[in-house]
């Protein structure tokens, strides 16, 4: 039977392709996570996934309290544990205070997912500093602010996981998204530099780069260009927030103990 595809008796063959994490194993039991921008979209799906895996998950948001409450109800309704934590990631002091609050309440911060982000698309020459400062402040400085706060705690613990949500456009570029793409490419430089800087402290830092994911951010894109993008995706569908959450959950799991400074693309094959 050596080399045979039937080396095991049929009764012992693992019949499912489902990953154990998808079955709700509590592989993050006892850990504390902070997900920025967790009121909607990808952040909500990530927060739900981490909470389902047993992490006490802090849900950051900026304005949309009702939606953040809804994420929290979804988590508690599934017997997960979570807390709302409203602050503007672009505000350095607020980010430090928020992380301090987590440490006071939980004594630890094990996982940070820098997900909060905004787009402000337009022809570059029609944009001015006020426009691009908003995008840079949220997408890039927001990650710097939260990472700096989290690292202080993770360094003491000599343990931590950080996942930065970048974008496919960081690598491909996109007309009309120069500033947004610059912030997302900046996150990749940040990820790789910090991964090298903090590897010796057992702090693993990776990025996930989603393609076209159906959320509020992409809802305004008209049907025709949506259909055009769909045609270019080898897997022939747009992505869901859960598709991204799966990659994040993997990166914060024990299965990713030897992975740092990497970018996982979740894009249905749109960019390889
Ligand atoms: P979304 O549905 O628009 O949600 C954005 C989230 O970020 C909301 O929870 C929002 O909070 C929060 N937020 C915005 N500014 C904030 C700030 N200054 N401080 C704290 N929270 C803030 O976006 P999404 O599509 O889920 O995108 C999530 C991340 O994935 C973003 O970084 C985005 O760039 C990236 N991404 C998305 C796609 C896609 O196709 N959707 C593709 C590639 C990358 P409120 O609800 O309170 O406003």
PDB file of C-alpha atoms and ligand atoms in Angstrom:
ATOM      1  CA  UNK A   1       0.000   0.000   0.000  1.00  0.00           C
ATOM      2  CA  UNK A   2       3.019   2.304   0.181  1.00  0.00           C
ATOM      3  CA  UNK A   3       2.457   5.368  -1.965  1.00  0.00           C
ATOM      4  CA  UNK A   4      -1.189   4.468  -2.411  1.00  0.00           C
ATOM      5  CA  UNK A   5      -3.884   7.087  -2.018  1.00  0.00           C
ATOM      6  CA  UNK A   6      -5.650   4.490   0.146  1.00  0.00           C
ATOM      7  CA  UNK A   7      -2.869   3.931   2.652  1.00  0.00           C
ATOM      8  CA  UNK A   8      -5.352   4.233   5.541  1.00  0.00           C
ATOM      9  CA  UNK A   9      -8.395   2.040   6.032  1.00  0.00           C
ATOM     10  CA  UNK A  10     -11.452   3.933   4.724  1.00  0.00           C
ATOM     11  CA  UNK A  11     -12.834   4.486   8.215  1.00  0.00           C
ATOM     12  CA  UNK A  12      -9.806   6.557   9.169  1.00  0.00           C
ATOM     13  CA  UNK A  13      -9.687   8.784   6.094  1.00  0.00           C
ATOM     14  CA  UNK A  14     -10.296  12.450   6.964  1.00  0.00           C
ATOM     15  CA  UNK A  15     -13.323  13.082   4.787  1.00  0.00           C
ATOM     16  CA  UNK A  16     -13.627  16.851   5.103  1.00  0.00           C
ATOM     17  CA  UNK A  17     -11.617  19.739   3.689  1.00  0.00           C
ATOM     18  CA  UNK A  18     -12.829  21.916   6.532  1.00  0.00           C
ATOM     19  CA  UNK A  19     -10.032  23.483   8.567  1.00  0.00           C
ATOM     20  CA  UNK A  20     -10.225  22.690  12.304  1.00  0.00           C
ATOM     21  CA  UNK A  21     -10.426  26.439  13.047  1.00  0.00           C
ATOM     22  CA  UNK A  22     -13.602  26.635  10.993  1.00  0.00           C
ATOM     23  CA  UNK A  23     -15.219  24.197  13.403  1.00  0.00           C
ATOM     24  CA  UNK A  24     -14.938  26.725  16.208  1.00  0.00           C
ATOM     25  CA  UNK A  25     -12.035  25.174  18.150  1.00  0.00           C
ATOM     26  CA  UNK A  26     -11.176  27.498  21.041  1.00  0.00           C
ATOM     27  CA  UNK A  27      -7.565  27.878  19.979  1.00  0.00           C
ATOM     28  CA  UNK A  28      -7.365  31.450  21.342  1.00  0.00           C
ATOM     29  CA  UNK A  29      -8.809  30.673  24.777  1.00  0.00           C
ATOM     30  CA  UNK A  30      -7.378  33.006  27.431  1.00  0.00           C
ATOM     31  CA  UNK A  31      -6.025  35.494  24.881  1.00  0.00           C
ATOM     32  CA  UNK A  32      -7.012  39.118  24.410  1.00  0.00           C
ATOM     33  CA  UNK A  33      -7.389  40.715  20.985  1.00  0.00           C
ATOM     34  CA  UNK A  34      -7.987  44.231  19.693  1.00  0.00           C
ATOM     35  CA  UNK A  35      -9.533  44.603  16.232  1.00  0.00           C
ATOM     36  CA  UNK A  36      -9.689  48.148  14.887  1.00  0.00           C
ATOM     37  CA  UNK A  37     -12.655  49.059  12.699  1.00  0.00           C
ATOM     38  CA  UNK A  38     -14.678  46.133  14.031  1.00  0.00           C
ATOM     39  CA  UNK A  39     -18.138  47.701  13.698  1.00  0.00           C
ATOM     40  CA  UNK A  40     -18.622  46.592  10.088  1.00  0.00           C
ATOM     41  CA  UNK A  41     -17.278  44.662   7.136  1.00  0.00           C
ATOM     42  CA  UNK A  42     -13.972  42.850   7.389  1.00  0.00           C
ATOM     43  CA  UNK A  43     -13.269  44.024  10.949  1.00  0.00           C
ATOM     44  CA  UNK A  44     -16.591  42.628  12.142  1.00  0.00           C
ATOM     45  CA  UNK A  45     -15.893  39.235  10.532  1.00  0.00           C
ATOM     46  CA  UNK A  46     -12.373  39.149  12.005  1.00  0.00           C
ATOM     47  CA  UNK A  47     -13.632  40.070  15.480  1.00  0.00           C
ATOM     48  CA  UNK A  48     -16.339  37.407  15.325  1.00  0.00           C
ATOM     49  CA  UNK A  49     -13.830  34.784  14.225  1.00  0.00           C
ATOM     50  CA  UNK A  50     -11.313  35.629  16.975  1.00  0.00           C
ATOM     51  CA  UNK A  51     -14.044  35.719  19.624  1.00  0.00           C
ATOM     52  CA  UNK A  52     -15.402  32.377  18.379  1.00  0.00           C
ATOM     53  CA  UNK A  53     -11.889  30.988  18.839  1.00  0.00           C
ATOM     54  CA  UNK A  54     -12.038  32.037  22.487  1.00  0.00           C
ATOM     55  CA  UNK A  55     -10.250  35.415  22.513  1.00  0.00           C
ATOM     56  CA  UNK A  56     -11.734  38.222  24.579  1.00  0.00           C
ATOM     57  CA  UNK A  57     -12.052  40.644  21.677  1.00  0.00           C
ATOM     58  CA  UNK A  58     -12.086  44.437  21.957  1.00  0.00           C
ATOM     59  CA  UNK A  59     -14.084  46.005  19.145  1.00  0.00           C
ATOM     60  CA  UNK A  60     -12.813  49.382  18.082  1.00  0.00           C
ATOM     61  CA  UNK A  61     -14.883  51.741  15.938  1.00  0.00           C
ATOM     62  CA  UNK A  62     -15.143  55.459  15.268  1.00  0.00           C
ATOM     63  CA  UNK A  63     -18.725  56.633  14.684  1.00  0.00           C
ATOM     64  CA  UNK A  64     -21.066  53.775  14.072  1.00  0.00           C
ATOM     65  CA  UNK A  65     -22.103  52.817  17.595  1.00  0.00           C
ATOM     66  CA  UNK A  66     -25.233  50.890  16.576  1.00  0.00           C
ATOM     67  CA  UNK A  67     -23.268  48.755  14.173  1.00  0.00           C
ATOM     68  CA  UNK A  68     -20.538  48.125  16.769  1.00  0.00           C
ATOM     69  CA  UNK A  69     -23.242  47.075  19.263  1.00  0.00           C
ATOM     70  CA  UNK A  70     -24.576  44.691  16.626  1.00  0.00           C
ATOM     71  CA  UNK A  71     -21.123  43.093  16.221  1.00  0.00           C
ATOM     72  CA  UNK A  72     -20.934  42.711  19.992  1.00  0.00           C
ATOM     73  CA  UNK A  73     -24.385  41.066  20.139  1.00  0.00           C
ATOM     74  CA  UNK A  74     -23.325  38.628  17.428  1.00  0.00           C
ATOM     75  CA  UNK A  75     -20.278  37.720  19.519  1.00  0.00           C
ATOM     76  CA  UNK A  76     -22.065  37.387  22.845  1.00  0.00           C
ATOM     77  CA  UNK A  77     -24.962  35.591  21.131  1.00  0.00           C
ATOM     78  CA  UNK A  78     -22.449  32.948  20.067  1.00  0.00           C
ATOM     79  CA  UNK A  79     -21.126  32.727  23.630  1.00  0.00           C
ATOM     80  CA  UNK A  80     -18.039  34.754  22.822  1.00  0.00           C
ATOM     81  CA  UNK A  81     -16.593  37.549  24.874  1.00  0.00           C
ATOM     82  CA  UNK A  82     -16.098  41.099  23.640  1.00  0.00           C
ATOM     83  CA  UNK A  83     -16.024  44.778  24.614  1.00  0.00           C
ATOM     84  CA  UNK A  84     -16.622  47.974  22.675  1.00  0.00           C
ATOM     85  CA  UNK A  85     -13.725  50.410  22.557  1.00  0.00           C
ATOM     86  CA  UNK A  86     -14.445  53.607  20.697  1.00  0.00           C
ATOM     87  CA  UNK A  87     -11.479  55.709  19.661  1.00  0.00           C
ATOM     88  CA  UNK A  88     -10.018  57.347  16.600  1.00  0.00           C
ATOM     89  CA  UNK A  89      -7.024  55.276  15.477  1.00  0.00           C
ATOM     90  CA  UNK A  90      -5.588  58.448  13.937  1.00  0.00           C
ATOM     91  CA  UNK A  91      -5.247  59.974  17.417  1.00  0.00           C
ATOM     92  CA  UNK A  92      -1.934  58.840  18.934  1.00  0.00           C
ATOM     93  CA  UNK A  93      -2.915  59.624  22.544  1.00  0.00           C
ATOM     94  CA  UNK A  94      -6.311  57.944  22.213  1.00  0.00           C
ATOM     95  CA  UNK A  95      -4.704  54.766  20.850  1.00  0.00           C
ATOM     96  CA  UNK A  96      -2.200  54.609  23.727  1.00  0.00           C
ATOM     97  CA  UNK A  97      -4.991  55.177  26.270  1.00  0.00           C
ATOM     98  CA  UNK A  98      -7.191  52.516  24.665  1.00  0.00           C
ATOM     99  CA  UNK A  99      -4.457  49.898  24.881  1.00  0.00           C
ATOM    100  CA  UNK A 100      -3.718  50.933  28.473  1.00  0.00           C
ATOM    101  CA  UNK A 101      -7.381  50.365  29.262  1.00  0.00           C
ATOM    102  CA  UNK A 102      -7.168  46.842  27.815  1.00  0.00           C
ATOM    103  CA  UNK A 103      -4.086  46.110  29.921  1.00  0.00           C
ATOM    104  CA  UNK A 104      -5.822  47.448  33.058  1.00  0.00           C
ATOM    105  CA  UNK A 105      -8.890  45.312  32.407  1.00  0.00           C
ATOM    106  CA  UNK A 106      -7.293  42.140  31.073  1.00  0.00           C
ATOM    107  CA  UNK A 107      -3.632  42.338  32.082  1.00  0.00           C
ATOM    108  CA  UNK A 108      -2.532  41.441  28.550  1.00  0.00           C
ATOM    109  CA  UNK A 109      -2.890  42.165  24.849  1.00  0.00           C
ATOM    110  CA  UNK A 110      -1.941  39.203  22.684  1.00  0.00           C
ATOM    111  CA  UNK A 111      -3.344  40.084  19.266  1.00  0.00           C
ATOM    112  CA  UNK A 112      -3.728  43.354  17.378  1.00  0.00           C
ATOM    113  CA  UNK A 113      -5.464  43.510  14.009  1.00  0.00           C
ATOM    114  CA  UNK A 114      -4.955  46.874  12.314  1.00  0.00           C
ATOM    115  CA  UNK A 115      -8.034  46.844  10.101  1.00  0.00           C
ATOM    116  CA  UNK A 116      -9.592  50.336  10.380  1.00  0.00           C
ATOM    117  CA  UNK A 117      -9.363  52.037   7.030  1.00  0.00           C
ATOM    118  CA  UNK A 118     -11.008  54.504   4.676  1.00  0.00           C
ATOM    119  CA  UNK A 119     -10.867  55.282   0.976  1.00  0.00           C
ATOM    120  CA  UNK A 120     -11.079  58.638  -0.686  1.00  0.00           C
ATOM    121  CA  UNK A 121     -10.790  57.935  -4.356  1.00  0.00           C
ATOM    122  CA  UNK A 122     -10.259  60.492  -7.076  1.00  0.00           C
ATOM    123  CA  UNK A 123      -7.963  61.804  -9.729  1.00  0.00           C
ATOM    124  CA  UNK A 124      -4.750  62.636  -7.931  1.00  0.00           C
ATOM    125  CA  UNK A 125      -4.292  66.148  -9.325  1.00  0.00           C
ATOM    126  CA  UNK A 126      -7.768  67.075  -8.084  1.00  0.00           C
ATOM    127  CA  UNK A 127      -6.891  66.041  -4.531  1.00  0.00           C
ATOM    128  CA  UNK A 128      -5.179  68.220  -1.978  1.00  0.00           C
ATOM    129  CA  UNK A 129      -3.335  67.724   1.300  1.00  0.00           C
ATOM    130  CA  UNK A 130      -6.547  67.816   3.359  1.00  0.00           C
ATOM    131  CA  UNK A 131      -7.852  64.827   1.409  1.00  0.00           C
ATOM    132  CA  UNK A 132      -4.740  62.734   1.550  1.00  0.00           C
ATOM    133  CA  UNK A 133      -3.966  63.593   5.178  1.00  0.00           C
ATOM    134  CA  UNK A 134      -7.279  62.036   6.238  1.00  0.00           C
ATOM    135  CA  UNK A 135      -6.494  58.785   4.435  1.00  0.00           C
ATOM    136  CA  UNK A 136      -2.874  58.677   5.609  1.00  0.00           C
ATOM    137  CA  UNK A 137      -3.866  59.535   9.206  1.00  0.00           C
ATOM    138  CA  UNK A 138      -6.374  56.691   9.416  1.00  0.00           C
ATOM    139  CA  UNK A 139      -4.817  53.955   7.292  1.00  0.00           C
ATOM    140  CA  UNK A 140      -1.123  54.375   7.971  1.00  0.00           C
ATOM    141  CA  UNK A 141      -0.709  56.493  11.099  1.00  0.00           C
ATOM    142  CA  UNK A 142      -3.618  54.619  12.674  1.00  0.00           C
ATOM    143  CA  UNK A 143      -1.677  51.370  12.363  1.00  0.00           C
ATOM    144  CA  UNK A 144       1.499  53.060  13.651  1.00  0.00           C
ATOM    145  CA  UNK A 145      -0.368  54.450  16.659  1.00  0.00           C
ATOM    146  CA  UNK A 146      -2.015  51.169  17.649  1.00  0.00           C
ATOM    147  CA  UNK A 147       1.086  49.086  16.933  1.00  0.00           C
ATOM    148  CA  UNK A 148       3.282  51.321  19.063  1.00  0.00           C
ATOM    149  CA  UNK A 149       0.851  51.012  21.956  1.00  0.00           C
ATOM    150  CA  UNK A 150       0.478  47.233  21.613  1.00  0.00           C
ATOM    151  CA  UNK A 151       4.208  46.566  21.232  1.00  0.00           C
ATOM    152  CA  UNK A 152       4.984  48.058  24.634  1.00  0.00           C
ATOM    153  CA  UNK A 153       2.873  45.345  26.212  1.00  0.00           C
ATOM    154  CA  UNK A 154       3.881  42.554  23.819  1.00  0.00           C
ATOM    155  CA  UNK A 155       7.588  43.270  24.396  1.00  0.00           C
ATOM    156  CA  UNK A 156       7.138  42.754  28.130  1.00  0.00           C
ATOM    157  CA  UNK A 157       5.196  39.542  27.514  1.00  0.00           C
ATOM    158  CA  UNK A 158       7.727  38.415  24.906  1.00  0.00           C
ATOM    159  CA  UNK A 159       4.760  37.244  22.870  1.00  0.00           C
ATOM    160  CA  UNK A 160       2.318  38.790  20.414  1.00  0.00           C
ATOM    161  CA  UNK A 161       0.714  38.722  16.992  1.00  0.00           C
ATOM    162  CA  UNK A 162      -0.017  41.713  14.814  1.00  0.00           C
ATOM    163  CA  UNK A 163      -1.895  41.510  11.516  1.00  0.00           C
ATOM    164  CA  UNK A 164      -2.110  44.543   9.248  1.00  0.00           C
ATOM    165  CA  UNK A 165      -4.914  44.670   6.707  1.00  0.00           C
ATOM    166  CA  UNK A 166      -3.335  45.991   3.530  1.00  0.00           C
ATOM    167  CA  UNK A 167      -4.844  45.657   0.047  1.00  0.00           C
ATOM    168  CA  UNK A 168      -4.270  44.163  -3.372  1.00  0.00           C
ATOM    169  CA  UNK A 169      -3.701  47.713  -4.672  1.00  0.00           C
ATOM    170  CA  UNK A 170      -0.565  47.996  -2.523  1.00  0.00           C
ATOM    171  CA  UNK A 171       1.046  45.690  -5.077  1.00  0.00           C
ATOM    172  CA  UNK A 172      -0.907  46.363  -8.268  1.00  0.00           C
ATOM    173  CA  UNK A 173      -1.664  50.075  -7.944  1.00  0.00           C
ATOM    174  CA  UNK A 174      -5.014  51.418  -9.096  1.00  0.00           C
ATOM    175  CA  UNK A 175      -5.888  54.606 -10.970  1.00  0.00           C
ATOM    176  CA  UNK A 176      -7.869  56.911  -8.703  1.00  0.00           C
ATOM    177  CA  UNK A 177      -6.459  55.285  -5.584  1.00  0.00           C
ATOM    178  CA  UNK A 178      -2.921  56.678  -5.461  1.00  0.00           C
ATOM    179  CA  UNK A 179      -3.121  57.860  -1.867  1.00  0.00           C
ATOM    180  CA  UNK A 180      -5.038  54.838  -0.626  1.00  0.00           C
ATOM    181  CA  UNK A 181      -2.598  52.480  -2.385  1.00  0.00           C
ATOM    182  CA  UNK A 182       0.348  54.409  -0.923  1.00  0.00           C
ATOM    183  CA  UNK A 183      -0.995  53.890   2.598  1.00  0.00           C
ATOM    184  CA  UNK A 184      -1.582  50.197   1.953  1.00  0.00           C
ATOM    185  CA  UNK A 185       1.916  49.772   0.474  1.00  0.00           C
ATOM    186  CA  UNK A 186       3.224  51.637   3.511  1.00  0.00           C
ATOM    187  CA  UNK A 187       1.628  48.978   5.708  1.00  0.00           C
ATOM    188  CA  UNK A 188       3.626  46.293   3.911  1.00  0.00           C
ATOM    189  CA  UNK A 189       6.908  48.128   4.601  1.00  0.00           C
ATOM    190  CA  UNK A 190       5.816  48.543   8.204  1.00  0.00           C
ATOM    191  CA  UNK A 191       4.931  44.857   8.492  1.00  0.00           C
ATOM    192  CA  UNK A 192       8.240  43.606   7.128  1.00  0.00           C
ATOM    193  CA  UNK A 193      10.409  46.057   9.086  1.00  0.00           C
ATOM    194  CA  UNK A 194       8.683  45.399  12.394  1.00  0.00           C
ATOM    195  CA  UNK A 195       8.685  41.647  11.744  1.00  0.00           C
ATOM    196  CA  UNK A 196      12.484  41.804  11.571  1.00  0.00           C
ATOM    197  CA  UNK A 197      12.746  44.179  14.538  1.00  0.00           C
ATOM    198  CA  UNK A 198      10.584  42.149  16.912  1.00  0.00           C
ATOM    199  CA  UNK A 199      11.151  38.533  15.858  1.00  0.00           C
ATOM    200  CA  UNK A 200      13.642  38.016  18.685  1.00  0.00           C
ATOM    201  CA  UNK A 201      10.871  38.949  21.139  1.00  0.00           C
ATOM    202  CA  UNK A 202       8.522  36.359  19.674  1.00  0.00           C
ATOM    203  CA  UNK A 203       6.229  39.017  18.230  1.00  0.00           C
ATOM    204  CA  UNK A 204       5.022  37.899  14.805  1.00  0.00           C
ATOM    205  CA  UNK A 205       3.842  40.565  12.403  1.00  0.00           C
ATOM    206  CA  UNK A 206       2.146  39.791   9.090  1.00  0.00           C
ATOM    207  CA  UNK A 207      -0.189  41.400   6.586  1.00  0.00           C
ATOM    208  CA  UNK A 208      -3.303  40.268   4.786  1.00  0.00           C
ATOM    209  CA  UNK A 209      -3.995  41.896   1.429  1.00  0.00           C
ATOM    210  CA  UNK A 210      -7.650  41.489   0.416  1.00  0.00           C
ATOM    211  CA  UNK A 211      -8.806  41.834  -3.165  1.00  0.00           C
ATOM    212  CA  UNK A 212     -12.373  42.929  -3.926  1.00  0.00           C
ATOM    213  CA  UNK A 213     -14.416  42.203  -0.795  1.00  0.00           C
ATOM    214  CA  UNK A 214     -18.131  42.944  -0.494  1.00  0.00           C
ATOM    215  CA  UNK A 215     -18.493  45.500   2.309  1.00  0.00           C
ATOM    216  CA  UNK A 216     -19.776  49.071   2.724  1.00  0.00           C
ATOM    217  CA  UNK A 217     -16.439  50.231   1.299  1.00  0.00           C
ATOM    218  CA  UNK A 218     -17.138  48.627  -2.072  1.00  0.00           C
ATOM    219  CA  UNK A 219     -20.949  48.879  -2.009  1.00  0.00           C
ATOM    220  CA  UNK A 220     -20.979  52.172  -3.892  1.00  0.00           C
ATOM    221  CA  UNK A 221     -19.108  50.750  -6.878  1.00  0.00           C
ATOM    222  CA  UNK A 222     -21.611  50.531  -9.752  1.00  0.00           C
ATOM    223  CA  UNK A 223     -22.743  47.178 -11.146  1.00  0.00           C
ATOM    224  CA  UNK A 224     -20.849  47.431 -14.466  1.00  0.00           C
ATOM    225  CA  UNK A 225     -17.328  47.806 -13.022  1.00  0.00           C
ATOM    226  CA  UNK A 226     -18.185  45.187 -10.362  1.00  0.00           C
ATOM    227  CA  UNK A 227     -19.080  42.728 -13.106  1.00  0.00           C
ATOM    228  CA  UNK A 228     -15.853  43.616 -14.952  1.00  0.00           C
ATOM    229  CA  UNK A 229     -13.756  42.870 -11.852  1.00  0.00           C
ATOM    230  CA  UNK A 230     -15.640  39.618 -11.273  1.00  0.00           C
ATOM    231  CA  UNK A 231     -14.793  38.464 -14.794  1.00  0.00           C
ATOM    232  CA  UNK A 232     -11.089  38.930 -14.017  1.00  0.00           C
ATOM    233  CA  UNK A 233     -11.179  36.836 -10.819  1.00  0.00           C
ATOM    234  CA  UNK A 234     -10.132  33.221 -11.439  1.00  0.00           C
ATOM    235  CA  UNK A 235     -12.430  32.000  -8.638  1.00  0.00           C
ATOM    236  CA  UNK A 236     -15.300  33.862 -10.377  1.00  0.00           C
ATOM    237  CA  UNK A 237     -16.742  35.584  -7.338  1.00  0.00           C
ATOM    238  CA  UNK A 238     -16.138  38.637  -5.192  1.00  0.00           C
ATOM    239  CA  UNK A 239     -14.701  37.995  -1.731  1.00  0.00           C
ATOM    240  CA  UNK A 240     -16.570  38.023   1.556  1.00  0.00           C
ATOM    241  CA  UNK A 241     -15.377  39.457   4.884  1.00  0.00           C
ATOM    242  CA  UNK A 242     -15.233  35.867   6.147  1.00  0.00           C
ATOM    243  CA  UNK A 243     -12.709  34.977   3.451  1.00  0.00           C
ATOM    244  CA  UNK A 244     -10.383  37.584   4.961  1.00  0.00           C
ATOM    245  CA  UNK A 245     -11.177  36.612   8.551  1.00  0.00           C
ATOM    246  CA  UNK A 246     -10.024  33.052   7.834  1.00  0.00           C
ATOM    247  CA  UNK A 247      -6.553  34.257   6.842  1.00  0.00           C
ATOM    248  CA  UNK A 248      -6.299  36.471   9.924  1.00  0.00           C
ATOM    249  CA  UNK A 249      -7.390  33.632  12.212  1.00  0.00           C
ATOM    250  CA  UNK A 250      -4.704  31.422  10.695  1.00  0.00           C
ATOM    251  CA  UNK A 251      -1.998  34.049  11.208  1.00  0.00           C
ATOM    252  CA  UNK A 252      -2.805  34.445  14.906  1.00  0.00           C
ATOM    253  CA  UNK A 253      -3.050  30.683  15.473  1.00  0.00           C
ATOM    254  CA  UNK A 254      -0.361  28.281  16.581  1.00  0.00           C
ATOM    255  CA  UNK A 255      -0.242  26.929  13.028  1.00  0.00           C
ATOM    256  CA  UNK A 256       1.493  30.190  12.042  1.00  0.00           C
ATOM    257  CA  UNK A 257       4.207  30.014  14.724  1.00  0.00           C
ATOM    258  CA  UNK A 258       6.953  30.109  12.072  1.00  0.00           C
ATOM    259  CA  UNK A 259       5.450  32.812   9.855  1.00  0.00           C
ATOM    260  CA  UNK A 260       6.433  36.453  10.150  1.00  0.00           C
ATOM    261  CA  UNK A 261       6.881  39.376   7.748  1.00  0.00           C
ATOM    262  CA  UNK A 262       4.613  37.766   5.157  1.00  0.00           C
ATOM    263  CA  UNK A 263       1.723  38.999   3.082  1.00  0.00           C
ATOM    264  CA  UNK A 264      -1.213  36.668   2.520  1.00  0.00           C
ATOM    265  CA  UNK A 265      -3.255  37.649  -0.516  1.00  0.00           C
ATOM    266  CA  UNK A 266      -6.959  36.912  -0.253  1.00  0.00           C
ATOM    267  CA  UNK A 267      -8.221  37.834  -3.698  1.00  0.00           C
ATOM    268  CA  UNK A 268      -9.598  34.774  -5.498  1.00  0.00           C
ATOM    269  CA  UNK A 269      -6.515  34.753  -7.714  1.00  0.00           C
ATOM    270  CA  UNK A 270      -7.064  38.282  -9.071  1.00  0.00           C
ATOM    271  CA  UNK A 271      -3.402  39.073  -8.386  1.00  0.00           C
ATOM    272  CA  UNK A 272      -0.731  36.382  -8.148  1.00  0.00           C
TER     273      UNK A 272
HETATM  274  P1  LIG B   1     -15.768  49.385   5.970  1.00  0.00           P
HETATM  275  O1  LIG B   1     -16.860  48.403   5.798  1.00  0.00           O
HETATM  276  O2  LIG B   1     -15.884  50.740   5.370  1.00  0.00           O
HETATM  277  O3  LIG B   1     -15.458  49.522   7.552  1.00  0.00           O
HETATM  278  C1  LIG B   1     -14.454  50.403   7.982  1.00  0.00           C
HETATM  279  C2  LIG B   1     -14.261  50.225   9.470  1.00  0.00           C
HETATM  280  O4  LIG B   1     -13.193  51.090   9.898  1.00  0.00           O
HETATM  281  C3  LIG B   1     -15.477  50.623  10.268  1.00  0.00           C
HETATM  282  O5  LIG B   1     -15.566  49.764  11.390  1.00  0.00           O
HETATM  283  C4  LIG B   1     -15.153  52.050  10.730  1.00  0.00           C
HETATM  284  O6  LIG B   1     -15.789  52.435  11.943  1.00  0.00           O
HETATM  285  C5  LIG B   1     -13.663  51.901  10.973  1.00  0.00           C
HETATM  286  N1  LIG B   1     -12.940  53.180  10.991  1.00  0.00           N
HETATM  287  C6  LIG B   1     -12.797  54.059   9.980  1.00  0.00           C
HETATM  288  N2  LIG B   1     -12.038  55.091  10.374  1.00  0.00           N
HETATM  289  C7  LIG B   1     -11.697  54.852  11.664  1.00  0.00           C
HETATM  290  C8  LIG B   1     -10.924  55.557  12.625  1.00  0.00           C
HETATM  291  N3  LIG B   1     -10.333  56.727  12.333  1.00  0.00           N
HETATM  292  N4  LIG B   1     -10.788  55.032  13.869  1.00  0.00           N
HETATM  293  C9  LIG B   1     -11.377  53.840  14.172  1.00  0.00           C
HETATM  294  N5  LIG B   1     -12.117  53.131  13.303  1.00  0.00           N
HETATM  295  C10 LIG B   1     -12.270  53.630  12.060  1.00  0.00           C
HETATM  296  O7  LIG B   1     -14.379  48.796   5.400  1.00  0.00           O
HETATM  297  P2  LIG B   1     -13.959  47.307   4.990  1.00  0.00           P
HETATM  298  O8  LIG B   1     -14.254  47.120   3.573  1.00  0.00           O
HETATM  299  O9  LIG B   1     -14.445  46.349   5.997  1.00  0.00           O
HETATM  300  O10 LIG B   1     -12.371  47.453   5.094  1.00  0.00           O
HETATM  301  C11 LIG B   1     -11.637  47.091   6.241  1.00  0.00           C
HETATM  302  C12 LIG B   1     -10.153  47.187   5.909  1.00  0.00           C
HETATM  303  O11 LIG B   1      -9.860  46.329   4.800  1.00  0.00           O
HETATM  304  C13 LIG B   1      -9.720  48.577   5.490  1.00  0.00           C
HETATM  305  O12 LIG B   1      -8.432  48.838   5.988  1.00  0.00           O
HETATM  306  C14 LIG B   1      -9.677  48.505   3.983  1.00  0.00           C
HETATM  307  O13 LIG B   1      -8.773  49.431   3.433  1.00  0.00           O
HETATM  308  C15 LIG B   1      -9.218  47.076   3.789  1.00  0.00           C
HETATM  309  N6  LIG B   1      -9.552  46.524   2.474  1.00  0.00           N
HETATM  310  C16 LIG B   1     -10.856  46.419   2.077  1.00  0.00           C
HETATM  311  C17 LIG B   1     -11.144  45.884   0.830  1.00  0.00           C
HETATM  312  C18 LIG B   1     -12.540  45.718   0.313  1.00  0.00           C
HETATM  313  O14 LIG B   1     -12.696  45.329  -0.863  1.00  0.00           O
HETATM  314  N7  LIG B   1     -13.565  45.966   1.104  1.00  0.00           N
HETATM  315  C19 LIG B   1     -10.093  45.486  -0.015  1.00  0.00           C
HETATM  316  C20 LIG B   1      -8.792  45.612   0.421  1.00  0.00           C
HETATM  317  C21 LIG B   1      -8.530  46.130   1.679  1.00  0.00           C
HETATM  318  P3  LIG B   1     -17.283  53.158  11.920  1.00  0.00           P
HETATM  319  O15 LIG B   1     -18.250  52.066  11.560  1.00  0.00           O
HETATM  320  O16 LIG B   1     -17.445  53.637  13.301  1.00  0.00           O
HETATM  321  O17 LIG B   1     -17.208  54.223  10.889  1.00  0.00           O
END
